[in-house]
GROMACS .gro file of C-alpha atoms in nm:
model
  500
    1MET     CA    1  -2.742   1.782   0.363
    2ILE     CA    2  -2.512   1.609   0.115
    3ASP     CA    3  -2.452   1.934  -0.072
    4GLY     CA    4  -2.366   2.111   0.252
    5VAL     CA    5  -2.117   1.841   0.346
    6PHE     CA    6  -1.958   1.852   0.001
    7TRP     CA    7  -1.912   2.229  -0.002
    8THR     CA    8  -1.776   2.227   0.352
    9ALA     CA    9  -1.527   1.954   0.263
   10LEU     CA   10  -1.432   2.134  -0.060
   11ALA     CA   11  -1.366   2.454   0.133
   12LEU     CA   12  -1.145   2.267   0.382
   13VAL     CA   13  -0.943   2.100   0.106
   14PHE     CA   14  -0.886   2.431  -0.076
   15GLU     CA   15  -0.792   2.631   0.230
   16PRO     CA   16  -0.452   2.798   0.170
   17GLN     CA   17  -0.296   2.611   0.463
   18THR     CA   18  -0.422   2.274   0.333
   19LEU     CA   19  -0.303   2.350  -0.020
   20MET     CA   20   0.042   2.440   0.110
   21VAL     CA   21   0.055   2.117   0.310
   22GLY     CA   22  -0.056   1.922   0.004
   23LEU     CA   23   0.205   2.086  -0.218
   24ALA     CA   24   0.483   2.018   0.034
   25ALA     CA   25   0.364   1.656   0.068
   26ALA     CA   26   0.363   1.622  -0.312
   27MET     CA   27   0.722   1.741  -0.336
   28PHE     CA   28   0.821   1.507  -0.053
   29GLY     CA   29   0.648   1.211  -0.219
   30LEU     CA   30   0.812   1.283  -0.553
   31PHE     CA   31   1.154   1.304  -0.392
   32VAL     CA   32   1.123   0.982  -0.191
   33GLY     CA   33   0.970   0.791  -0.482
   34ALA     CA   34   1.242   0.904  -0.722
   35VAL     CA   35   1.529   0.791  -0.498
   36PRO     CA   36   1.605   0.425  -0.575
   37GLY     CA   37   1.542   0.198  -0.279
   38LEU     CA   38   1.293   0.426  -0.105
   39SER     CA   39   0.922   0.343  -0.128
   40ALA     CA   40   0.585   0.513  -0.105
   41THR     CA   41   0.522   0.328   0.221
   42MET     CA   42   0.843   0.466   0.364
   43ALA     CA   43   0.735   0.816   0.261
   44VAL     CA   44   0.403   0.779   0.445
   45ALA     CA   45   0.573   0.625   0.750
   46LEU     CA   46   0.802   0.930   0.771
   47LEU     CA   47   0.509   1.164   0.715
   48ILE     CA   48   0.277   1.028   0.984
   49PRO     CA   49   0.463   1.179   1.283
   50VAL     CA   50   0.436   1.519   1.112
   51THR     CA   51   0.061   1.480   1.051
   52PHE     CA   52   0.020   1.417   1.424
   53PHE     CA   53   0.027   1.795   1.467
   54MET     CA   54  -0.222   1.869   1.185
   55PRO     CA   55  -0.602   1.879   1.174
   56PRO     CA   56  -0.764   1.572   1.012
   57VAL     CA   57  -0.827   1.714   0.662
   58PRO     CA   58  -0.473   1.849   0.597
   59ALA     CA   59  -0.333   1.523   0.734
   60LEU     CA   60  -0.546   1.317   0.493
   61VAL     CA   61  -0.457   1.544   0.202
   62ALA     CA   62  -0.087   1.510   0.286
   63VAL     CA   63  -0.103   1.129   0.290
   64VAL     CA   64  -0.298   1.108  -0.038
   65MET     CA   65  -0.068   1.353  -0.217
   66THR     CA   66   0.244   1.178  -0.090
   67THR     CA   67   0.126   0.833  -0.195
   68ALA     CA   68   0.005   0.930  -0.543
   69MET     CA   69   0.324   1.123  -0.621
   70ALA     CA   70   0.561   0.860  -0.480
   71ILE     CA   71   0.404   0.576  -0.679
   72PHE     CA   72   0.453   0.770  -1.003
   73ALA     CA   73   0.799   0.900  -0.910
   74GLY     CA   74   0.922   0.543  -0.884
   75ASP     CA   75   0.902   0.534  -1.264
   76ILE     CA   76   1.170   0.803  -1.302
   77PRO     CA   77   1.471   0.589  -1.199
   78SER     CA   78   1.314   0.300  -1.390
   79VAL     CA   79   1.339   0.503  -1.710
   80LEU     CA   80   1.685   0.647  -1.642
   81LEU     CA   81   1.862   0.386  -1.429
   82ARG     CA   82   1.682   0.057  -1.488
   83ILE     CA   83   1.623   0.058  -1.111
   84PRO     CA   84   1.264   0.082  -0.984
   85GLY     CA   85   1.221   0.372  -0.744
   86THR     CA   86   0.936   0.189  -0.571
   87PRO     CA   87   0.824  -0.177  -0.586
   88ALA     CA   88   0.519  -0.070  -0.791
   89SER     CA   89   0.752   0.023  -1.081
   90ALA     CA   90   0.943  -0.305  -1.087
   91ALA     CA   91   0.707  -0.483  -1.329
   92TYR     CA   92   0.788  -0.263  -1.628
   93THR     CA   93   1.137  -0.135  -1.546
   94ASP     CA   94   1.300  -0.333  -1.829
   95ASP     CA   95   1.054  -0.196  -2.083
   96ALA     CA   96   1.095   0.164  -1.965
   97PHE     CA   97   1.473   0.150  -1.970
   98ALA     CA   98   1.483  -0.025  -2.308
   99MET     CA   99   1.274   0.256  -2.457
  100THR     CA  100   1.518   0.511  -2.314
  101LYS     CA  101   1.815   0.326  -2.462
  102ARG     CA  102   1.661   0.352  -2.808
  103GLY     CA  103   1.589   0.723  -2.770
  104GLN     CA  104   1.225   0.709  -2.654
  105GLY     CA  105   1.276   0.830  -2.298
  106GLU     CA  106   1.022   1.113  -2.336
  107LEU     CA  107   0.756   0.871  -2.459
  108ALA     CA  108   0.826   0.621  -2.181
  109MET     CA  109   0.806   0.890  -1.915
  110GLY     CA  110   0.494   1.041  -2.070
  111ILE     CA  111   0.316   0.704  -2.077
  112CYS     CA  112   0.404   0.644  -1.712
  113LEU     CA  113   0.282   0.991  -1.610
  114VAL     CA  114  -0.046   0.995  -1.801
  115THR     CA  115  -0.147   0.636  -1.722
  116SER     CA  116  -0.070   0.697  -1.353
  117ALA     CA  117  -0.297   1.003  -1.347
  118ILE     CA  118  -0.580   0.827  -1.533
  119GLY     CA  119  -0.546   0.516  -1.316
  120GLY     CA  120  -0.556   0.726  -1.001
  121LEU     CA  121  -0.872   0.904  -1.117
  122PHE     CA  122  -1.034   0.570  -1.209
  123GLY     CA  123  -0.955   0.430  -0.865
  124ALA     CA  124  -1.091   0.744  -0.700
  125VAL     CA  125  -1.422   0.707  -0.885
  126VAL     CA  126  -1.451   0.345  -0.770
  127LEU     CA  127  -1.367   0.450  -0.414
  128VAL     CA  128  -1.640   0.718  -0.414
  129LEU     CA  129  -1.902   0.484  -0.562
  130LEU     CA  130  -1.817   0.157  -0.390
  131ALA     CA  131  -1.719   0.254  -0.035
  132PRO     CA  132  -2.058   0.400   0.075
  133ILE     CA  133  -2.243   0.102  -0.078
  134LEU     CA  134  -2.025  -0.145   0.110
  135ALA     CA  135  -2.068   0.063   0.427
  136ASP     CA  136  -2.447   0.028   0.408
  137PHE     CA  137  -2.399  -0.347   0.369
  138ALA     CA  138  -2.140  -0.369   0.649
  139ILE     CA  139  -2.370  -0.205   0.905
  140ARG     CA  140  -2.541  -0.544   0.939
  141PHE     CA  141  -2.214  -0.709   1.044
  142SER     CA  142  -2.176  -0.848   1.395
  143SER     CA  143  -1.864  -0.985   1.564
  144PHE     CA  144  -1.918  -1.314   1.375
  145GLU     CA  145  -1.892  -1.151   1.032
  146TYR     CA  146  -1.601  -0.932   1.135
  147PHE     CA  147  -1.407  -1.232   1.265
  148TRP     CA  148  -1.438  -1.417   0.935
  149LEU     CA  149  -1.376  -1.099   0.736
  150VAL     CA  150  -1.053  -1.029   0.925
  151LEU     CA  151  -0.947  -1.392   0.884
  152LEU     CA  152  -1.026  -1.367   0.511
  153GLY     CA  153  -0.820  -1.051   0.485
  154LEU     CA  154  -0.521  -1.213   0.655
  155THR     CA  155  -0.559  -1.516   0.429
  156CYS     CA  156  -0.563  -1.300   0.114
  157ALA     CA  157  -0.249  -1.122   0.233
  158VAL     CA  158  -0.063  -1.454   0.221
  159PHE     CA  159  -0.237  -1.582  -0.093
  160VAL     CA  160  -0.132  -1.286  -0.308
  161CYS     CA  161   0.229  -1.290  -0.187
  162HIS     CA  162   0.495  -1.315  -0.452
  163GLY     CA  163   0.709  -1.625  -0.430
  164ASN     CA  164   0.687  -1.871  -0.142
  165MET     CA  165   0.356  -1.869   0.044
  166ILE     CA  166   0.525  -2.040   0.337
  167LYS     CA  167   0.740  -1.730   0.388
  168GLY     CA  168   0.428  -1.517   0.363
  169THR     CA  169   0.268  -1.729   0.635
  170VAL     CA  170   0.577  -1.691   0.855
  171SER     CA  171   0.558  -1.315   0.810
  172LEU     CA  172   0.188  -1.312   0.900
  173LEU     CA  173   0.243  -1.523   1.214
  174LEU     CA  174   0.522  -1.288   1.322
  175GLY     CA  175   0.286  -0.993   1.288
  176LEU     CA  176   0.014  -1.172   1.485
  177PHE     CA  177   0.267  -1.252   1.759
  178ILE     CA  178   0.374  -0.886   1.782
  179ALA     CA  179   0.006  -0.792   1.810
  180THR     CA  180  -0.024  -1.003   2.126
  181ILE     CA  181   0.244  -0.803   2.311
  182GLY     CA  182   0.080  -0.596   2.585
  183LEU     CA  183  -0.231  -0.642   2.796
  184ASP     CA  184  -0.489  -0.903   2.710
  185PRO     CA  185  -0.787  -0.716   2.554
  186LEU     CA  186  -1.046  -0.890   2.774
  187ALA     CA  187  -0.871  -0.997   3.095
  188GLY     CA  188  -0.607  -0.724   3.107
  189PHE     CA  189  -0.330  -0.975   3.178
  190PRO     CA  190   0.019  -0.875   3.054
  191ARG     CA  191   0.160  -1.093   2.776
  192PHE     CA  192   0.522  -1.105   2.652
  193THR     CA  193   0.602  -0.780   2.835
  194PHE     CA  194   0.888  -0.925   3.044
  195GLU     CA  195   0.785  -0.679   3.319
  196VAL     CA  196   0.879  -0.385   3.095
  197ARG     CA  197   0.607  -0.129   3.166
  198ASP     CA  198   0.659   0.041   2.830
  199LEU     CA  199   0.533  -0.275   2.663
  200TYR     CA  200   0.204  -0.290   2.855
  201SER     CA  201   0.032  -0.088   2.582
  202GLY     CA  202   0.202  -0.289   2.307
  203LEU     CA  203   0.471  -0.176   2.067
  204PRO     CA  204   0.435   0.192   1.967
  205PHE     CA  205   0.255   0.175   1.632
  206ILE     CA  206   0.417   0.469   1.455
  207ALA     CA  207   0.768   0.375   1.570
  208THR     CA  208   0.711   0.018   1.455
  209MET     CA  209   0.592   0.129   1.111
  210VAL     CA  210   0.879   0.376   1.069
  211GLY     CA  211   1.128   0.108   1.170
  212MET     CA  212   0.995  -0.165   0.944
  213PHE     CA  213   0.955   0.053   0.637
  214ALA     CA  214   1.206   0.335   0.670
  215VAL     CA  215   1.496   0.203   0.879
  216SER     CA  216   1.495  -0.130   0.694
  217GLU     CA  217   1.520   0.053   0.361
  218ILE     CA  218   1.803   0.266   0.497
  219LEU     CA  219   1.993  -0.047   0.602
  220ARG     CA  220   1.934  -0.209   0.264
  221THR     CA  221   2.050   0.104   0.081
  222VAL     CA  222   2.362   0.139   0.300
  223THR     CA  223   2.463  -0.220   0.224
  224ALA     CA  224   2.445  -0.138  -0.149
  225LEU     CA  225   2.641   0.188  -0.137
  226GLY     CA  226   2.930   0.023  -0.314
  227GLN     CA  227   2.715  -0.004  -0.627
  228PRO     CA  228   2.730   0.338  -0.795
  229LEU     CA  229   2.431   0.472  -0.983
  230GLU     CA  230   2.495   0.602  -1.333
  231VAL     CA  231   2.218   0.819  -1.471
  232VAL     CA  232   2.151   0.792  -1.844
  233LYS     CA  233   2.215   1.139  -1.982
  234HIS     CA  234   1.880   1.225  -2.131
  235GLN     CA  235   1.734   1.570  -2.185
  236PHE     CA  236   1.357   1.553  -2.167
  237GLY     CA  237   1.163   1.763  -2.415
  238ASN     CA  238   0.788   1.729  -2.459
  239VAL     CA  239   0.701   1.417  -2.258
  240PHE     CA  240   0.340   1.426  -2.380
  241ALA     CA  241   0.433   1.397  -2.750
  242GLY     CA  242   0.308   1.065  -2.884
  243VAL     CA  243   0.138   0.960  -2.562
  244TRP     CA  244  -0.215   1.007  -2.691
  245ARG     CA  245  -0.134   0.799  -3.000
  246VAL     CA  246  -0.017   0.516  -2.774
  247LEU     CA  247  -0.321   0.543  -2.547
  248ARG     CA  248  -0.560   0.539  -2.845
  249ARG     CA  249  -0.389   0.228  -2.974
  250TYR     CA  250  -0.390   0.052  -2.637
  251HIS     CA  251  -0.701   0.204  -2.483
  252TRP     CA  252  -0.839  -0.137  -2.391
  253ASN     CA  253  -0.514  -0.222  -2.210
  254MET     CA  254  -0.539   0.100  -2.010
  255TRP     CA  255  -0.897   0.042  -1.891
  256ARG     CA  256  -0.825  -0.323  -1.818
  257GLY     CA  257  -0.521  -0.218  -1.616
  258ASN     CA  258  -0.730   0.035  -1.426
  259ALA     CA  259  -0.989  -0.229  -1.341
  260ILE     CA  260  -0.729  -0.488  -1.239
  261GLY     CA  261  -0.538  -0.233  -1.030
  262THR     CA  262  -0.848  -0.120  -0.842
  263ALA     CA  263  -0.969  -0.476  -0.782
  264ILE     CA  264  -0.627  -0.594  -0.660
  265GLY     CA  265  -0.596  -0.283  -0.442
  266ILE     CA  266  -0.918  -0.373  -0.263
  267LEU     CA  267  -0.774  -0.712  -0.165
  268PRO     CA  268  -0.616  -0.686   0.182
  269GLY     CA  269  -0.239  -0.691   0.174
  270ALA     CA  270  -0.201  -0.673  -0.205
  271GLY     CA  271  -0.106  -0.318  -0.301
  272ALA     CA  272   0.020  -0.139  -0.610
  273ASP     CA  273   0.324  -0.359  -0.675
  274ILE     CA  274   0.120  -0.680  -0.699
  275ALA     CA  275  -0.143  -0.497  -0.906
  276ALA     CA  276   0.124  -0.385  -1.153
  277TRP     CA  277   0.271  -0.735  -1.186
  278ILE     CA  278  -0.068  -0.899  -1.238
  279SER     CA  279  -0.179  -0.639  -1.493
  280TYR     CA  280   0.154  -0.675  -1.676
  281SER     CA  281   0.119  -1.054  -1.682
  282VAL     CA  282  -0.241  -1.035  -1.807
  283GLY     CA  283  -0.136  -0.787  -2.076
  284LYS     CA  284   0.143  -1.017  -2.194
  285ARG     CA  285  -0.092  -1.316  -2.195
  286PHE     CA  286  -0.343  -1.147  -2.429
  287SER     CA  287  -0.099  -0.943  -2.635
  288ARG     CA  288  -0.053  -1.003  -3.006
  289THR     CA  289   0.320  -0.938  -2.960
  290PRO     CA  290   0.413  -1.095  -2.624
  291GLU     CA  291   0.774  -1.133  -2.738
  292THR     CA  292   0.822  -0.754  -2.709
  293PHE     CA  293   0.743  -0.749  -2.336
  294GLY     CA  294   1.057  -0.679  -2.138
  295LYS     CA  295   1.229  -0.534  -2.445
  296GLY     CA  296   1.070  -0.189  -2.461
  297SER     CA  297   0.700  -0.268  -2.502
  298GLU     CA  298   0.472   0.036  -2.501
  299GLU     CA  299   0.182  -0.203  -2.441
  300GLY     CA  300   0.341  -0.344  -2.125
  301LEU     CA  301   0.405   0.006  -1.996
  302VAL     CA  302   0.038   0.097  -2.045
  303ASP     CA  303  -0.088  -0.223  -1.881
  304ALA     CA  304   0.118  -0.195  -1.563
  305GLY     CA  305   0.133   0.184  -1.541
  306ALA     CA  306  -0.246   0.203  -1.544
  307ALA     CA  307  -0.272  -0.046  -1.259
  308ASN     CA  308  -0.034   0.084  -0.993
  309ASN     CA  309  -0.199   0.420  -0.917
  310ALA     CA  310  -0.549   0.271  -0.952
  311ALA     CA  311  -0.459   0.032  -0.670
  312VAL     CA  312  -0.379   0.322  -0.437
  313ALA     CA  313  -0.741   0.438  -0.414
  314GLY     CA  314  -0.873   0.081  -0.419
  315ALA     CA  315  -0.675  -0.001  -0.105
  316TRP     CA  316  -0.873   0.265   0.085
  317VAL     CA  317  -1.205   0.084   0.028
  318PRO     CA  318  -1.155  -0.194   0.287
  319ALA     CA  319  -0.958   0.042   0.511
  320LEU     CA  320  -1.246   0.289   0.543
  321VAL     CA  321  -1.539   0.045   0.534
  322PHE     CA  322  -1.405  -0.244   0.745
  323GLY     CA  323  -1.091  -0.110   0.909
  324ILE     CA  324  -0.891  -0.371   0.714
  325PRO     CA  325  -0.594  -0.221   0.524
  326GLY     CA  326  -0.573  -0.289   0.153
  327ASP     CA  327  -0.197  -0.233   0.148
  328SER     CA  328   0.091  -0.134   0.373
  329VAL     CA  329   0.019   0.237   0.324
  330THR     CA  330  -0.338   0.210   0.450
  331ALA     CA  331  -0.213  -0.009   0.736
  332ILE     CA  332  -0.020   0.294   0.855
  333VAL     CA  333  -0.308   0.530   0.774
  334ILE     CA  334  -0.553   0.335   0.991
  335GLY     CA  335  -0.335   0.417   1.290
  336MET     CA  336  -0.339   0.783   1.190
  337LEU     CA  337  -0.719   0.779   1.159
  338PHE     CA  338  -0.749   0.654   1.516
  339LEU     CA  339  -0.511   0.927   1.633
  340LYS     CA  340  -0.736   1.183   1.462
  341GLY     CA  341  -1.050   1.048   1.626
  342LEU     CA  342  -1.177   0.895   1.301
  343GLN     CA  343  -1.301   0.539   1.360
  344PRO     CA  344  -1.261   0.323   1.045
  345GLY     CA  345  -1.570   0.113   0.982
  346PRO     CA  346  -1.912   0.133   0.820
  347MET     CA  347  -2.020   0.425   1.041
  348ILE     CA  348  -1.732   0.651   0.940
  349PHE     CA  349  -1.941   0.802   0.659
  350ASP     CA  350  -2.212   0.899   0.912
  351ASN     CA  351  -1.985   0.998   1.199
  352SER     CA  352  -1.725   1.186   0.994
  353PRO     CA  353  -1.895   1.286   0.666
  354VAL     CA  354  -1.689   1.600   0.609
  355GLU     CA  355  -1.355   1.427   0.658
  356THR     CA  356  -1.443   1.131   0.432
  357THR     CA  357  -1.577   1.363   0.162
  358ALA     CA  358  -1.259   1.569   0.187
  359LEU     CA  359  -1.061   1.246   0.142
  360PHE     CA  360  -1.252   1.170  -0.180
  361ILE     CA  361  -1.187   1.521  -0.309
  362ALA     CA  362  -0.819   1.490  -0.219
  363PHE     CA  363  -0.783   1.185  -0.445
  364PHE     CA  364  -0.918   1.375  -0.745
  365VAL     CA  365  -0.703   1.680  -0.667
  366ALA     CA  366  -0.389   1.468  -0.621
  367ASN     CA  367  -0.425   1.281  -0.950
  368LEU     CA  368  -0.512   1.594  -1.147
  369ALA     CA  369  -0.214   1.772  -0.992
  370LEU     CA  370   0.003   1.474  -1.083
  371LEU     CA  371   0.026   1.590  -1.446
  372PRO     CA  372   0.183   1.935  -1.392
  373ILE     CA  373   0.379   1.843  -1.078
  374GLY     CA  374   0.496   1.516  -1.229
  375TRP     CA  375   0.610   1.703  -1.541
  376LEU     CA  376   0.822   1.932  -1.322
  377ALA     CA  377   0.965   1.628  -1.141
  378ILE     CA  378   1.065   1.475  -1.473
  379LYS     CA  379   1.246   1.797  -1.569
  380ALA     CA  380   1.434   1.794  -1.236
  381SER     CA  381   1.500   1.420  -1.237
  382GLY     CA  382   1.870   1.451  -1.315
  383TYR     CA  383   1.930   1.659  -1.003
  384THR     CA  384   1.718   1.433  -0.779
  385LEU     CA  385   1.895   1.115  -0.883
  386SER     CA  386   2.242   1.266  -0.850
  387ILE     CA  387   2.216   1.326  -0.473
  388PRO     CA  388   2.472   1.096  -0.305
  389ARG     CA  389   2.295   0.830  -0.102
  390ALA     CA  390   2.579   0.833   0.150
  391TYR     CA  391   2.465   1.185   0.253
  392LEU     CA  392   2.094   1.121   0.215
  393MET     CA  393   2.055   0.813   0.437
  394PRO     CA  394   2.183   0.967   0.766
  395ILE     CA  395   1.946   1.261   0.720
  396ILE     CA  396   1.651   1.025   0.667
  397LEU     CA  397   1.752   0.823   0.975
  398LEU     CA  398   1.757   1.142   1.179
  399PHE     CA  399   1.403   1.223   1.062
  400CYS     CA  400   1.297   0.870   1.158
  401MET     CA  401   1.430   0.913   1.511
  402VAL     CA  402   1.277   1.256   1.560
  403GLY     CA  403   0.942   1.145   1.421
  404SER     CA  404   0.922   0.833   1.636
  405PHE     CA  405   1.016   1.027   1.949
  406ALA     CA  406   0.785   1.323   1.883
  407VAL     CA  407   0.458   1.127   1.884
  408ASN     CA  408   0.463   1.069   2.262
  409ASN     CA  409   0.801   1.221   2.359
  410ASP     CA  410   0.909   0.868   2.444
  411PRO     CA  411   1.274   0.758   2.397
  412PHE     CA  412   1.158   0.396   2.417
  413ALA     CA  413   0.995   0.446   2.075
  414ILE     CA  414   1.337   0.511   1.919
  415LEU     CA  415   1.462   0.176   2.053
  416VAL     CA  416   1.154   0.000   1.913
  417MET     CA  417   1.205   0.173   1.578
  418LEU     CA  418   1.567   0.056   1.553
  419VAL     CA  419   1.493  -0.302   1.659
  420MET     CA  420   1.199  -0.339   1.421
  421GLY     CA  421   1.409  -0.188   1.143
  422VAL     CA  422   1.673  -0.458   1.190
  423VAL     CA  423   1.401  -0.728   1.203
  424ALA     CA  424   1.244  -0.604   0.878
  425PHE     CA  425   1.585  -0.579   0.712
  426LEU     CA  426   1.663  -0.942   0.799
  427MET     CA  427   1.322  -1.041   0.665
  428MET     CA  428   1.387  -0.868   0.332
  429GLU     CA  429   1.732  -1.019   0.303
  430ASN     CA  430   1.571  -1.364   0.331
  431ASP     CA  431   1.288  -1.281   0.086
  432ILE     CA  432   1.024  -1.277   0.359
  433PRO     CA  433   0.758  -1.018   0.267
  434ILE     CA  434   0.683  -0.744   0.518
  435ALA     CA  435   0.322  -0.667   0.418
  436PRO     CA  436   0.167  -0.979   0.585
  437ALA     CA  437   0.349  -0.896   0.909
  438ILE     CA  438   0.211  -0.542   0.903
  439LEU     CA  439  -0.140  -0.673   0.838
  440GLY     CA  440  -0.100  -0.917   1.126
  441MET     CA  441   0.005  -0.637   1.361
  442VAL     CA  442  -0.284  -0.413   1.254
  443LEU     CA  443  -0.555  -0.680   1.252
  444GLY     CA  444  -0.429  -0.913   1.525
  445ASP     CA  445  -0.605  -0.727   1.803
  446GLN     CA  446  -0.930  -0.712   1.606
  447LEU     CA  447  -0.908  -1.081   1.519
  448GLU     CA  448  -0.867  -1.176   1.884
  449LYS     CA  449  -1.141  -0.946   2.011
  450THR     CA  450  -1.400  -1.057   1.755
  451PHE     CA  451  -1.317  -1.424   1.805
  452LEU     CA  452  -1.342  -1.412   2.185
  453THR     CA  453  -1.653  -1.194   2.176
  454SER     CA  454  -1.822  -1.434   1.934
  455LEU     CA  455  -1.728  -1.735   2.146
  456MET     CA  456  -1.884  -1.572   2.454
  457LYS     CA  457  -2.205  -1.510   2.257
  458VAL     CA  458  -2.235  -1.880   2.163
  459ASP     CA  459  -2.112  -2.022   2.496
  460GLY     CA  460  -1.791  -2.152   2.342
  461GLU     CA  461  -1.953  -2.357   2.062
  462VAL     CA  462  -1.717  -2.301   1.768
  463SER     CA  463  -1.959  -2.457   1.520
  464ARG     CA  464  -2.204  -2.172   1.581
  465LEU     CA  465  -1.959  -1.917   1.444
  466ILE     CA  466  -2.106  -1.987   1.098
  467GLU     CA  467  -2.475  -1.986   1.193
  468ARG     CA  468  -2.534  -1.642   1.039
  469PRO     CA  469  -2.562  -1.645   0.655
  470ILE     CA  470  -2.301  -1.377   0.578
  471ALA     CA  471  -2.058  -1.529   0.827
  472ALA     CA  472  -2.108  -1.869   0.663
  473TRP     CA  473  -2.029  -1.727   0.318
  474LEU     CA  474  -1.717  -1.551   0.443
  475ALA     CA  475  -1.606  -1.870   0.619
  476ALA     CA  476  -1.662  -2.073   0.301
  477ILE     CA  477  -1.454  -1.832   0.092
  478THR     CA  478  -1.177  -1.840   0.352
  479VAL     CA  479  -1.171  -2.220   0.358
  480ILE     CA  480  -1.167  -2.235  -0.023
  481ILE     CA  481  -0.862  -2.006  -0.033
  482TRP     CA  482  -0.690  -2.220   0.229
  483ALA     CA  483  -0.759  -2.527   0.014
  484MET     CA  484  -0.618  -2.352  -0.293
  485MET     CA  485  -0.305  -2.258  -0.101
  486LEU     CA  486  -0.256  -2.616   0.023
  487TRP     CA  487  -0.313  -2.750  -0.329
  488SER     CA  488  -0.058  -2.506  -0.470
  489ALA     CA  489   0.195  -2.599  -0.201
  490TRP     CA  490   0.139  -2.970  -0.270
  491ARG     CA  491   0.193  -2.920  -0.646
  492GLN     CA  492   0.514  -2.729  -0.580
  493TRP     CA  493   0.635  -3.007  -0.351
  494ARG     CA  494   0.549  -3.270  -0.615
  495ALA     CA  495   0.729  -3.071  -0.885
  496ALA     CA  496   1.037  -3.032  -0.668
  497LYS     CA  497   1.036  -3.403  -0.586
  498THR     CA  498   1.004  -3.492  -0.956
  499ARG     CA  499   1.300  -3.271  -1.051
  500ALA     CA  500   1.507  -3.428  -0.774
   0.00000   0.00000   0.00000
């Protein structure tokens, strides 16, 4: 049975049509990732309306190829411009650019490419091994466990936020508020619809995602058009020369980065950028030469580069098993899975074995293809980075509008896309992270349903929500994280008061 499923999935992945879709998605991901200011999440948000017209397997292959390529491609402007193409490249941008300035651009690019491919393969192995095991465990979950699990996921999304956790909490509450727009899930009573019938079913998911990730980035890029980009003139030769020497020397850093990236990716709301920063910080902490970090450290490049692509596959573990996104990309993907009739949760491996197996295969194909395709992208990097952003942004905005409209042929979706784009732009300008808001929008409905369902089961006795052992453990972990967050906030307040 398993063999039959595997060969069927393999045949679907390697169909000529699927391969062509995957190749086109790879090129698209490389392009978006290499353009400073555009992100892997934006690439997926733009891609989702196109996948609406595809069968499930090509759609999954397209998303995986786009994400893997875009995360790596963000390293290209880091090496040449000292500007991270995606947030996942920000941790080691200074090191990559410093190596280029001293004539080691090929080595820097080669390290980024090879560690990304190895990290992606490592994360894929963990996804294949861990997801089915967790699914068998999750089958025993009731509404009690799912309520605490969703609450834990939302808590982690705030806990791992960079900077001010208060701003992360504000972002999360905004997302939860947006999730309440529409009809009450149990009573069917309209909430915050202002008698606008288009809002009865809530905000259009795809249009909201495109607005918050694509339109906001367009606005941020347009406001920075007065800052010209100057590409370092660098002709790339053999980007693989010297890479294996570096990886042999820092092999422990690479495997540690892979493990950290995958583990951080599994945490809801974390993602590749946080994984890269944490791996980079851990590498600097245990390095024999921490003073070189930020000044062209090969070790720092290995640490962070190994983590960002490993986090991509790790983020799919909670998304598939529990329906809880590990990052902003999988938050968008969960909506696509529902559109394709694939129900995220522990039964997805039994109900859709071919599609999930094809997804696993796609991760291995994408990261193996990253080496040759990424090499070609490096060779063409000068042309990609020289495209004027003043011409590029209107074209991307047009694609956003067409994609949002095409899902349901609804002009209201374009309005939602534009409004949410402005909201997300204002959030970014005030250093309020977007990821917690996205998680709140995706999980808000599930949080409400599981909470109300559980209350009805126990006749409204809140104390009985922890009467099941697994629910009690999840509740305890959630409370501990809350306590840690309050303790951290109190220490920050004390430190600020002392300085004053």
